[in-house]
PDB file of C-alpha atoms in Angstrom:
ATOM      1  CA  UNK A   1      96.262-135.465-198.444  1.00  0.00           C
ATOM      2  CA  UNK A   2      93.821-138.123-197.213  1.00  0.00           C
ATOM      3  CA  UNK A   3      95.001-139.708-194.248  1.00  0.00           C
ATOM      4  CA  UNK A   4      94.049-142.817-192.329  1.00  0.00           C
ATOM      5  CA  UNK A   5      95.210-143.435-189.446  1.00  0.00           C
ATOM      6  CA  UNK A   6      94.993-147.222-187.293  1.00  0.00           C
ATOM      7  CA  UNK A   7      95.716-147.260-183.930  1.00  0.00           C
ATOM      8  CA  UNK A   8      98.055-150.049-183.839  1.00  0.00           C
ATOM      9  CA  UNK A   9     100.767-151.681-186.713  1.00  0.00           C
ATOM     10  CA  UNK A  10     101.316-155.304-184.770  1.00  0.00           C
ATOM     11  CA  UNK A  11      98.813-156.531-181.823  1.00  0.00           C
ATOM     12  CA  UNK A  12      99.152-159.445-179.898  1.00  0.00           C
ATOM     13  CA  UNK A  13      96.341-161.053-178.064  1.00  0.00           C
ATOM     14  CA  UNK A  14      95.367-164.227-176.834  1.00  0.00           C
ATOM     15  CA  UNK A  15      92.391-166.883-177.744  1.00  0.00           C
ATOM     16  CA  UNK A  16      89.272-165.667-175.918  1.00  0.00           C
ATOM     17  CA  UNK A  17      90.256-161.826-175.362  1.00  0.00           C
ATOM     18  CA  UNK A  18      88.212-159.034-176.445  1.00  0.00           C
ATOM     19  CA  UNK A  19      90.008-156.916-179.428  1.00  0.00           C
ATOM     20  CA  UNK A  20      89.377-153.358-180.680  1.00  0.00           C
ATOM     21  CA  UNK A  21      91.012-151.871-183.407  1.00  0.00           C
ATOM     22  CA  UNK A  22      90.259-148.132-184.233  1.00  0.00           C
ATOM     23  CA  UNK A  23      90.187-146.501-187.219  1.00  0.00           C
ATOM     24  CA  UNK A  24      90.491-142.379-188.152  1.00  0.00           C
ATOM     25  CA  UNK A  25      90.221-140.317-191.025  1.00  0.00           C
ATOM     26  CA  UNK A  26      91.064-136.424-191.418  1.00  0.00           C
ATOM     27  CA  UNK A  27      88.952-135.800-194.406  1.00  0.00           C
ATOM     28  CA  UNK A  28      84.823-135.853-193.680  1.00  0.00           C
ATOM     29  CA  UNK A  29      84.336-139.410-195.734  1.00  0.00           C
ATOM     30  CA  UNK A  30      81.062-140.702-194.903  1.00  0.00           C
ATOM     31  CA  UNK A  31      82.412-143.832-195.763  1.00  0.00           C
ATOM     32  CA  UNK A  32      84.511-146.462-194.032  1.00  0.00           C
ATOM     33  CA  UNK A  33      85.000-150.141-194.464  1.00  0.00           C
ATOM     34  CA  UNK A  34      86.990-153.018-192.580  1.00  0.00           C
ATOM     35  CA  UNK A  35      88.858-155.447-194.515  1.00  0.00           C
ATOM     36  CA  UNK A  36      91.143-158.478-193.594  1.00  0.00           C
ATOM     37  CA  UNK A  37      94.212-159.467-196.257  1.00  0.00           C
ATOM     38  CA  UNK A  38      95.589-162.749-196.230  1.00  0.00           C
ATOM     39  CA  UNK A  39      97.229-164.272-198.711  1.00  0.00           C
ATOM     40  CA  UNK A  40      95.846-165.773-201.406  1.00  0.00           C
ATOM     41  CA  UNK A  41      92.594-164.412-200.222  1.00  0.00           C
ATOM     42  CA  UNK A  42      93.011-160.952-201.182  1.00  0.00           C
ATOM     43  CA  UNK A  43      90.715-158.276-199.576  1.00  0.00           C
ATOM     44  CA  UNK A  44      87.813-159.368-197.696  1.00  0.00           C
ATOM     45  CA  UNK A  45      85.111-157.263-196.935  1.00  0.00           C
ATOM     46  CA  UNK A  46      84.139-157.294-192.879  1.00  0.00           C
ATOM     47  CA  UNK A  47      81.870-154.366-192.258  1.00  0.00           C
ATOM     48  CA  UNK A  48      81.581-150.935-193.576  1.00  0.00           C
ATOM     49  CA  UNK A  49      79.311-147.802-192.663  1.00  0.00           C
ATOM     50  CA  UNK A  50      78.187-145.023-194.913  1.00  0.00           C
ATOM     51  CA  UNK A  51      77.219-142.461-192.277  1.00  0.00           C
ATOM     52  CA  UNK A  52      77.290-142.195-188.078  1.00  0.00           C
ATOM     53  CA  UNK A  53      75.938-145.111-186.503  1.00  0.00           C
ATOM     54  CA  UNK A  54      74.901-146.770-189.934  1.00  0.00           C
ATOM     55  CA  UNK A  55      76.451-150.487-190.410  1.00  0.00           C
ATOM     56  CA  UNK A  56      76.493-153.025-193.097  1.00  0.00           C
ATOM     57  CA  UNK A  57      77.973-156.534-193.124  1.00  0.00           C
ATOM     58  CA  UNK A  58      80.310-157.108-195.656  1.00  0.00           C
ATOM     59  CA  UNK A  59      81.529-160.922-197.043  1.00  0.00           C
ATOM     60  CA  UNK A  60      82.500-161.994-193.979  1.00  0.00           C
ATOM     61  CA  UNK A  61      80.955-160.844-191.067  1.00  0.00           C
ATOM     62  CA  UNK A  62      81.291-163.341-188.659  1.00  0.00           C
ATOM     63  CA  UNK A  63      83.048-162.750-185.512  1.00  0.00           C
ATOM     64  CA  UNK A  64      83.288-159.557-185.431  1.00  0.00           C
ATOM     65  CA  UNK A  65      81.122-156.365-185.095  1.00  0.00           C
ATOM     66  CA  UNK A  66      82.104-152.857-185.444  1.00  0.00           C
ATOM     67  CA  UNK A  67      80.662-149.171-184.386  1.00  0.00           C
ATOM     68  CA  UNK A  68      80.667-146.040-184.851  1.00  0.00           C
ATOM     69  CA  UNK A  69      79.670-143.040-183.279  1.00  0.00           C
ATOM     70  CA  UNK A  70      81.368-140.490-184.984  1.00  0.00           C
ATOM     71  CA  UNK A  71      82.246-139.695-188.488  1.00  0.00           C
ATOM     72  CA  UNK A  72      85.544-140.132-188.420  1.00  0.00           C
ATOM     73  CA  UNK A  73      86.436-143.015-186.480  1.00  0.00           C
ATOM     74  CA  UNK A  74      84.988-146.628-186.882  1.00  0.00           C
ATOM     75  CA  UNK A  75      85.995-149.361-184.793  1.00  0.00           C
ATOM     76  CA  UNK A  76      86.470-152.910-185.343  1.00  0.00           C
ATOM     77  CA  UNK A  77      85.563-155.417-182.541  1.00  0.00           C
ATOM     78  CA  UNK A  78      86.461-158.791-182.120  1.00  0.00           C
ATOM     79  CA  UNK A  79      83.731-159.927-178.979  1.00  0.00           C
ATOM     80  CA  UNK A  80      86.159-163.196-178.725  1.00  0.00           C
ATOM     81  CA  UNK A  81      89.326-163.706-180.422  1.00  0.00           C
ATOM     82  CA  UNK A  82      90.182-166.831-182.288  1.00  0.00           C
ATOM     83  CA  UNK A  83      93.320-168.234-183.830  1.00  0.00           C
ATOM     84  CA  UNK A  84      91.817-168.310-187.217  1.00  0.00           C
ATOM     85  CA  UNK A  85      91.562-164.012-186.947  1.00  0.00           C
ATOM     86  CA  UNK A  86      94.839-163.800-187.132  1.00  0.00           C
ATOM     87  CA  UNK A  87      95.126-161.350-190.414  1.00  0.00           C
ATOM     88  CA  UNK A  88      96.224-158.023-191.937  1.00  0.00           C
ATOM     89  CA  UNK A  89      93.600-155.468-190.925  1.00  0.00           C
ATOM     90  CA  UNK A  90      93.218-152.385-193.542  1.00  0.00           C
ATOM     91  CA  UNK A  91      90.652-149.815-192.478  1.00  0.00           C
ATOM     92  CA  UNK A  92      89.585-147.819-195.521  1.00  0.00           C
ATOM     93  CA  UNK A  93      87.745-144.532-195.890  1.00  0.00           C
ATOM     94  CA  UNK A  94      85.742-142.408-198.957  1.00  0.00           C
ATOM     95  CA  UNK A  95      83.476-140.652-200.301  1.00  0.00           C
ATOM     96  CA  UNK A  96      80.496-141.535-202.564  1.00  0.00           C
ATOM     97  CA  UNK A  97      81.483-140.028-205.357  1.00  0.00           C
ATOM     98  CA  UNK A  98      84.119-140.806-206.612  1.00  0.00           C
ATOM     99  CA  UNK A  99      83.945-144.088-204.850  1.00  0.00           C
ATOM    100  CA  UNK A 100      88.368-144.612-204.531  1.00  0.00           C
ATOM    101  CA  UNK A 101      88.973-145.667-201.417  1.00  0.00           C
ATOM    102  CA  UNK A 102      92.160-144.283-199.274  1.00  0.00           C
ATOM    103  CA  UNK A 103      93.806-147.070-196.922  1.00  0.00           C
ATOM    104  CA  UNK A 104      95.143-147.142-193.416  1.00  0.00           C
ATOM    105  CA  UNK A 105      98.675-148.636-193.188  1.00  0.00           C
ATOM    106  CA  UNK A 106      97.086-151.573-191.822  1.00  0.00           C
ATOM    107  CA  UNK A 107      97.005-153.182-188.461  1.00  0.00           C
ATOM    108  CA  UNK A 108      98.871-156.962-187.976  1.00  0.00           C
ATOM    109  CA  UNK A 109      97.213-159.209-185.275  1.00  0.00           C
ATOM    110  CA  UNK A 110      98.364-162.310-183.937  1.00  0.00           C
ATOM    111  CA  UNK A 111      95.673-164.471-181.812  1.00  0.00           C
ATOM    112  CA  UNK A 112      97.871-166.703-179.755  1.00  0.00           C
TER     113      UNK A 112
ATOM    114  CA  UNK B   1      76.912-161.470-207.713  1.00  0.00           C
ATOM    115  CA  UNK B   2      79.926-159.208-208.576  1.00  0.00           C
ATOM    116  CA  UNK B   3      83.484-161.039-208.919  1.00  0.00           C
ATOM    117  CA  UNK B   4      87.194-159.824-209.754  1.00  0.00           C
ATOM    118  CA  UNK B   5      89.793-162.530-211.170  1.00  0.00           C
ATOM    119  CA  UNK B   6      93.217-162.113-211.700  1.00  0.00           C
ATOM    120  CA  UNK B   7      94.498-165.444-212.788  1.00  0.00           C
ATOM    121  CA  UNK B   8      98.146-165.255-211.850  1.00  0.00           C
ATOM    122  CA  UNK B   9      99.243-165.509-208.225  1.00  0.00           C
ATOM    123  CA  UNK B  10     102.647-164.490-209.474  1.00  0.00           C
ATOM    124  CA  UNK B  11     104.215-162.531-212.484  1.00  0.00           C
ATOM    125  CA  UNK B  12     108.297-162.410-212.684  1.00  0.00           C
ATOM    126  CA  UNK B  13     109.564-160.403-215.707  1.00  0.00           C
ATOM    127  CA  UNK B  14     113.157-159.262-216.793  1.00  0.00           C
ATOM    128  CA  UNK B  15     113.449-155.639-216.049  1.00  0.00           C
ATOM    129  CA  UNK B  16     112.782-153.904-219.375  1.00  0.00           C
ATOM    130  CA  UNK B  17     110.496-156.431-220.252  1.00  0.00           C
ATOM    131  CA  UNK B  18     107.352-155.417-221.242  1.00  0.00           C
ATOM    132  CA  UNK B  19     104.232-156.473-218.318  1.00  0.00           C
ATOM    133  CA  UNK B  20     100.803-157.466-218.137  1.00  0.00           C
ATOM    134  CA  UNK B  21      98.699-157.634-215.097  1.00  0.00           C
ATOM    135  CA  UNK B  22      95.353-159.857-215.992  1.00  0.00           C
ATOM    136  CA  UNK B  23      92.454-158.568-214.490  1.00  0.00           C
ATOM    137  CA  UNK B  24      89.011-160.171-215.289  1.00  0.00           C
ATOM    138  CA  UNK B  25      85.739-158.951-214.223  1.00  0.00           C
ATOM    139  CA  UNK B  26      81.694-160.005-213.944  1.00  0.00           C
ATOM    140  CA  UNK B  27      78.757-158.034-213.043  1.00  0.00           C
ATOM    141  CA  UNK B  28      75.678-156.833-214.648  1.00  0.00           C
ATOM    142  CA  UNK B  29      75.982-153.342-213.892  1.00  0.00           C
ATOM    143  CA  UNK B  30      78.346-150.267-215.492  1.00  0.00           C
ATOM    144  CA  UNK B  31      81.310-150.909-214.309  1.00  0.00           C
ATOM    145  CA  UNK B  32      84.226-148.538-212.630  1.00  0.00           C
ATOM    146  CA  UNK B  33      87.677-150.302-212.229  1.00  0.00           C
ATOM    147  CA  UNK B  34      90.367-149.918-210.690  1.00  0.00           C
ATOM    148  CA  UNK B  35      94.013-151.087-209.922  1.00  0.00           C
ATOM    149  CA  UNK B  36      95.888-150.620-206.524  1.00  0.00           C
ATOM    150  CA  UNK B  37      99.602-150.943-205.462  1.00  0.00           C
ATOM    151  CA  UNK B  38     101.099-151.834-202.132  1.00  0.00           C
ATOM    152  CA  UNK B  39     104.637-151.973-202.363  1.00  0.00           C
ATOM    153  CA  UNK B  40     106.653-153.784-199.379  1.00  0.00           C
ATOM    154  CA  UNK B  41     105.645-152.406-195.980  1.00  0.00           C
ATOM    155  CA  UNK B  42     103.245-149.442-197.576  1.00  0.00           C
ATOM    156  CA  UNK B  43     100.218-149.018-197.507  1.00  0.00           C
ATOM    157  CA  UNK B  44      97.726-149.911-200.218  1.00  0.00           C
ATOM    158  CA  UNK B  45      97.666-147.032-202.745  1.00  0.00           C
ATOM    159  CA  UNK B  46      95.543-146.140-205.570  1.00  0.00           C
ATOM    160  CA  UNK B  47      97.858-146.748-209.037  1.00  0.00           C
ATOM    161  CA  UNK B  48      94.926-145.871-211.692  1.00  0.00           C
ATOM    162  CA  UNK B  49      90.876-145.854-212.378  1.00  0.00           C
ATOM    163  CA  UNK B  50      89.570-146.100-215.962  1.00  0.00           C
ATOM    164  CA  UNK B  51      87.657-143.810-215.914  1.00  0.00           C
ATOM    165  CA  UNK B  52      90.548-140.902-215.988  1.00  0.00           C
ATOM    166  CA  UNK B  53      92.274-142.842-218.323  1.00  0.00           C
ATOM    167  CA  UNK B  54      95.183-141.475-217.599  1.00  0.00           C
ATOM    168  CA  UNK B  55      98.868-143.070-217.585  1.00  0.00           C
ATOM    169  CA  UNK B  56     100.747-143.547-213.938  1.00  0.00           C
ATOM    170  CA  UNK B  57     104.349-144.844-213.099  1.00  0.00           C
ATOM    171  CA  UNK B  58     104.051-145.558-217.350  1.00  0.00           C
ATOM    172  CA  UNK B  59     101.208-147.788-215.968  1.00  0.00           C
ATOM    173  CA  UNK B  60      98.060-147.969-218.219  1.00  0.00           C
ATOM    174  CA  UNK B  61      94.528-149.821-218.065  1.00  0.00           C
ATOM    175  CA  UNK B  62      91.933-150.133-220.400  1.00  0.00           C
ATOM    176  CA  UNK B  63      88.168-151.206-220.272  1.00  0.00           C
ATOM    177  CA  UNK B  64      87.055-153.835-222.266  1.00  0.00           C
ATOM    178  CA  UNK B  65      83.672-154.586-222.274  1.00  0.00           C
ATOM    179  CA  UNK B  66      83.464-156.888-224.536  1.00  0.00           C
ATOM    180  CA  UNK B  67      86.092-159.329-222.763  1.00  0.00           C
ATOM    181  CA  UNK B  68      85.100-157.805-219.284  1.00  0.00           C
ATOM    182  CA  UNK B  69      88.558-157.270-218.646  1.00  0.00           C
ATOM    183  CA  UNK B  70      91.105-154.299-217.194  1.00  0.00           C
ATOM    184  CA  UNK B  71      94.441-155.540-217.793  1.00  0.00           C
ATOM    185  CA  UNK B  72      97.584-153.760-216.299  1.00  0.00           C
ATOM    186  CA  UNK B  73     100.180-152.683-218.989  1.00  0.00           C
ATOM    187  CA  UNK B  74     103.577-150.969-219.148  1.00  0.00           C
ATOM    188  CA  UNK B  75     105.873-151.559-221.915  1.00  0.00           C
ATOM    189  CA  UNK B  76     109.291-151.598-220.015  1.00  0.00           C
ATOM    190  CA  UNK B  77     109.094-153.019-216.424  1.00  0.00           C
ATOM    191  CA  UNK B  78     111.383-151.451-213.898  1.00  0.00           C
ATOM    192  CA  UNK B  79     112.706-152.943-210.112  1.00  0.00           C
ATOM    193  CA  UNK B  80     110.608-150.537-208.460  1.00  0.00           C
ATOM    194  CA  UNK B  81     107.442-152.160-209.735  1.00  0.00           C
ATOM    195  CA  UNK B  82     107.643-154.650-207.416  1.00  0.00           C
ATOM    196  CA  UNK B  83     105.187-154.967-205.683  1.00  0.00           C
ATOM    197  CA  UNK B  84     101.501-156.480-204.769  1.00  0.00           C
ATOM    198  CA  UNK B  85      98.682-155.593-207.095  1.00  0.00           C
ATOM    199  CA  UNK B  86      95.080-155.691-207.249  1.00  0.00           C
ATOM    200  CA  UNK B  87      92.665-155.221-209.392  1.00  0.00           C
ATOM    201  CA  UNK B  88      89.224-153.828-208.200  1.00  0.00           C
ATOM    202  CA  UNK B  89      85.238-153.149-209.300  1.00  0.00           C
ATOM    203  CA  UNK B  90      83.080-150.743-207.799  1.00  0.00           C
ATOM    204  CA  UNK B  91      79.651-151.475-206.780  1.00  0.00           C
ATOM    205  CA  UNK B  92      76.657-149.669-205.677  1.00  0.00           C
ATOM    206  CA  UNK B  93      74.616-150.981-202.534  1.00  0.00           C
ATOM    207  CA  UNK B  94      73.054-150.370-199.030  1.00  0.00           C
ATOM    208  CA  UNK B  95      73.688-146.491-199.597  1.00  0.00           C
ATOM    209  CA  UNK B  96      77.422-146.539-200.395  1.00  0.00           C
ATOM    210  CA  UNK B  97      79.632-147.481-203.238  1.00  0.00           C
ATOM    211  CA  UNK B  98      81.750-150.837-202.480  1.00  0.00           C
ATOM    212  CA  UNK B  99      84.922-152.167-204.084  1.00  0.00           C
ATOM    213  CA  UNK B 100      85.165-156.389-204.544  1.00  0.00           C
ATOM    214  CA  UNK B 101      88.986-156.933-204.874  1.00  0.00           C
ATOM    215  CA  UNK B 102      90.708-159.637-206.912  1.00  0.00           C
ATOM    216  CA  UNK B 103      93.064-161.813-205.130  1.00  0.00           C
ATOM    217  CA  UNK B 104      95.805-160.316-206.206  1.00  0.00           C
ATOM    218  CA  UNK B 105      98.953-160.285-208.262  1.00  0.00           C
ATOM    219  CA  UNK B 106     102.366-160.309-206.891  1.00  0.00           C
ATOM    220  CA  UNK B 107     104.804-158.677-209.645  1.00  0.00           C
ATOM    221  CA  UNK B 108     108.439-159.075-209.215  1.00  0.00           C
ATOM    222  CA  UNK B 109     111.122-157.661-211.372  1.00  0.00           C
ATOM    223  CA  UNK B 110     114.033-159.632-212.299  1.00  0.00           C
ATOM    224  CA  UNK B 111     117.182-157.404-212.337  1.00  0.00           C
TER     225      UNK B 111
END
C-alpha cells in the first residue's frame, strides 16, 4: 500500500509567518504535486516535481515555493503567510506510468 | 488548455435510486480519466480509471468521445456513497503526467 504521509492535519499560524508543510511517500514515485481544496474551487494545482530537485509551477503558484531534495519528501513553503492561504493542503505522489495519483490525508491551515 | 466540468455542485438522490455523476471534459489530446472519492474526514481515494474499465463499489464510467464526457453511474445508490467526488483528466507536460480536477460533486444519499 502507497502511503503518504503530511506532517501536520490542522496548523495554525499567523499573517506574516513563514510556513512549511512536508510531504513523504514510502513507495519511490518520482512524482509529487501540491494542491490546495477549497470549496467550490476544487483541486488547484500549486507546484509539483517529477524527480530530486526538479520543480514546476502549477495553476497557481503564487505565494508559495516548494523544494525538494530528496525523492521522497517535497515540501511546501509559504515565504509569508496571508489570510487568503487559508486552505486544505493535499500532497500527492506517483509514478509516470500509470499516472493515478495517491493522496496525503491532507493538511488544514488557518492564517490568522 | 485542458478543462474538467462537472455541472452540479450538489446531487441528493433517494437511496435505491439510480445516480449519475456528470463529468465533462476538453482537450486535444487522448485522454485518460478518472473519478476520485473522499468520503467525510478521508482522504482522497482513487474510485475508477477508464481505462480498466472495470466496475467499483457497483460504480461504473464510460468514455465518450464523441460527447467528451465520463459520467459516474450506479443503478441503486446506497448511504455510504456519500461523499465528495471528482472527476479528473490526465495530461502530459514538463516531464510528468498531471491531473486537472473538476470542481467537484458533492453526492448525498437520502435515507
Amino acid at each position: 500500500d502507497v502511503k503518504v504521509t503530511q506532517s501536520s492535519r490542522y496548523l495554525v499560524k499567523r499573517t506574516g509567518e513563514k510556513v512549511f508543510l512536508e510531504c513523504v511517500q514510502d513507495m519511490d514515485h518520482e512524482n509529487m504535486f501540491w494542491y490546495r481544496q477549497d470549496p467550490g474551487l476544487g483541486l488547484r494545482l500549486i507546484y509539483f516535481s517529477y524527480d530530486v530537485k526538479m520543480k514546476e509551477k502549477g495553476d497557481i503558484p503564487e505565494g508559495y515555493s516548494v523544494s525538494r531534495e530528496k525523492k521522497e519528501r517535497f515540501s511546501l513553503i509559504l515565504e509569508s503567510a496571508s489570510t487568503n492561504q487559508t486552505s486544505m493542503y493535499l500532497c500527492a505522489s506517483s509514478l509516470s506510468n500509470p499516472p493515478e495519483q495517491f493522496f496525503g490525508p491532507g493538511t488544514r491551515l488557518t492564517v490568522l | 488548455a485542458q478543462r474538467v466540468t462537472q455541472p452540479e455542485k450538489l446531487l441528493s438522490v433517494f437511496k435505491g435510486a439510480p445516480v449519475e455523476l456528470k463529468c465533462n471534459y476538453s482537450y486535444s489530446g487522448s485522454p485518460e480519466l478518472f473519478w476520485y472519492v473522499q468520503y467525510s474526514r478521508q482522504r482522497l481515494q482513487l474510485l475508477l480509471r477508464h481505462i480498466s474499465r472495470e466496475s467499483i463499489k457497483g460504480f461504473t464510467a464510460d468514455l465518450n468521445k464523441g460527447e467528451t464526457s465520463f459520467h459516474l453511474k450506479k443503478p441503486f445508490a446506497q448511504e455510504e456513497d456519500s461523499a465528495m467526488y471528482y472527476c479528473a483528466l490526465s495530461v502530459s507536460g514538463a516531464g510528468s503526467y498531471q491531473l486537472t480536477f473538476g470542481k467537484g460533486t458533492k453526492l448525498s444519499v437520502i435515507p
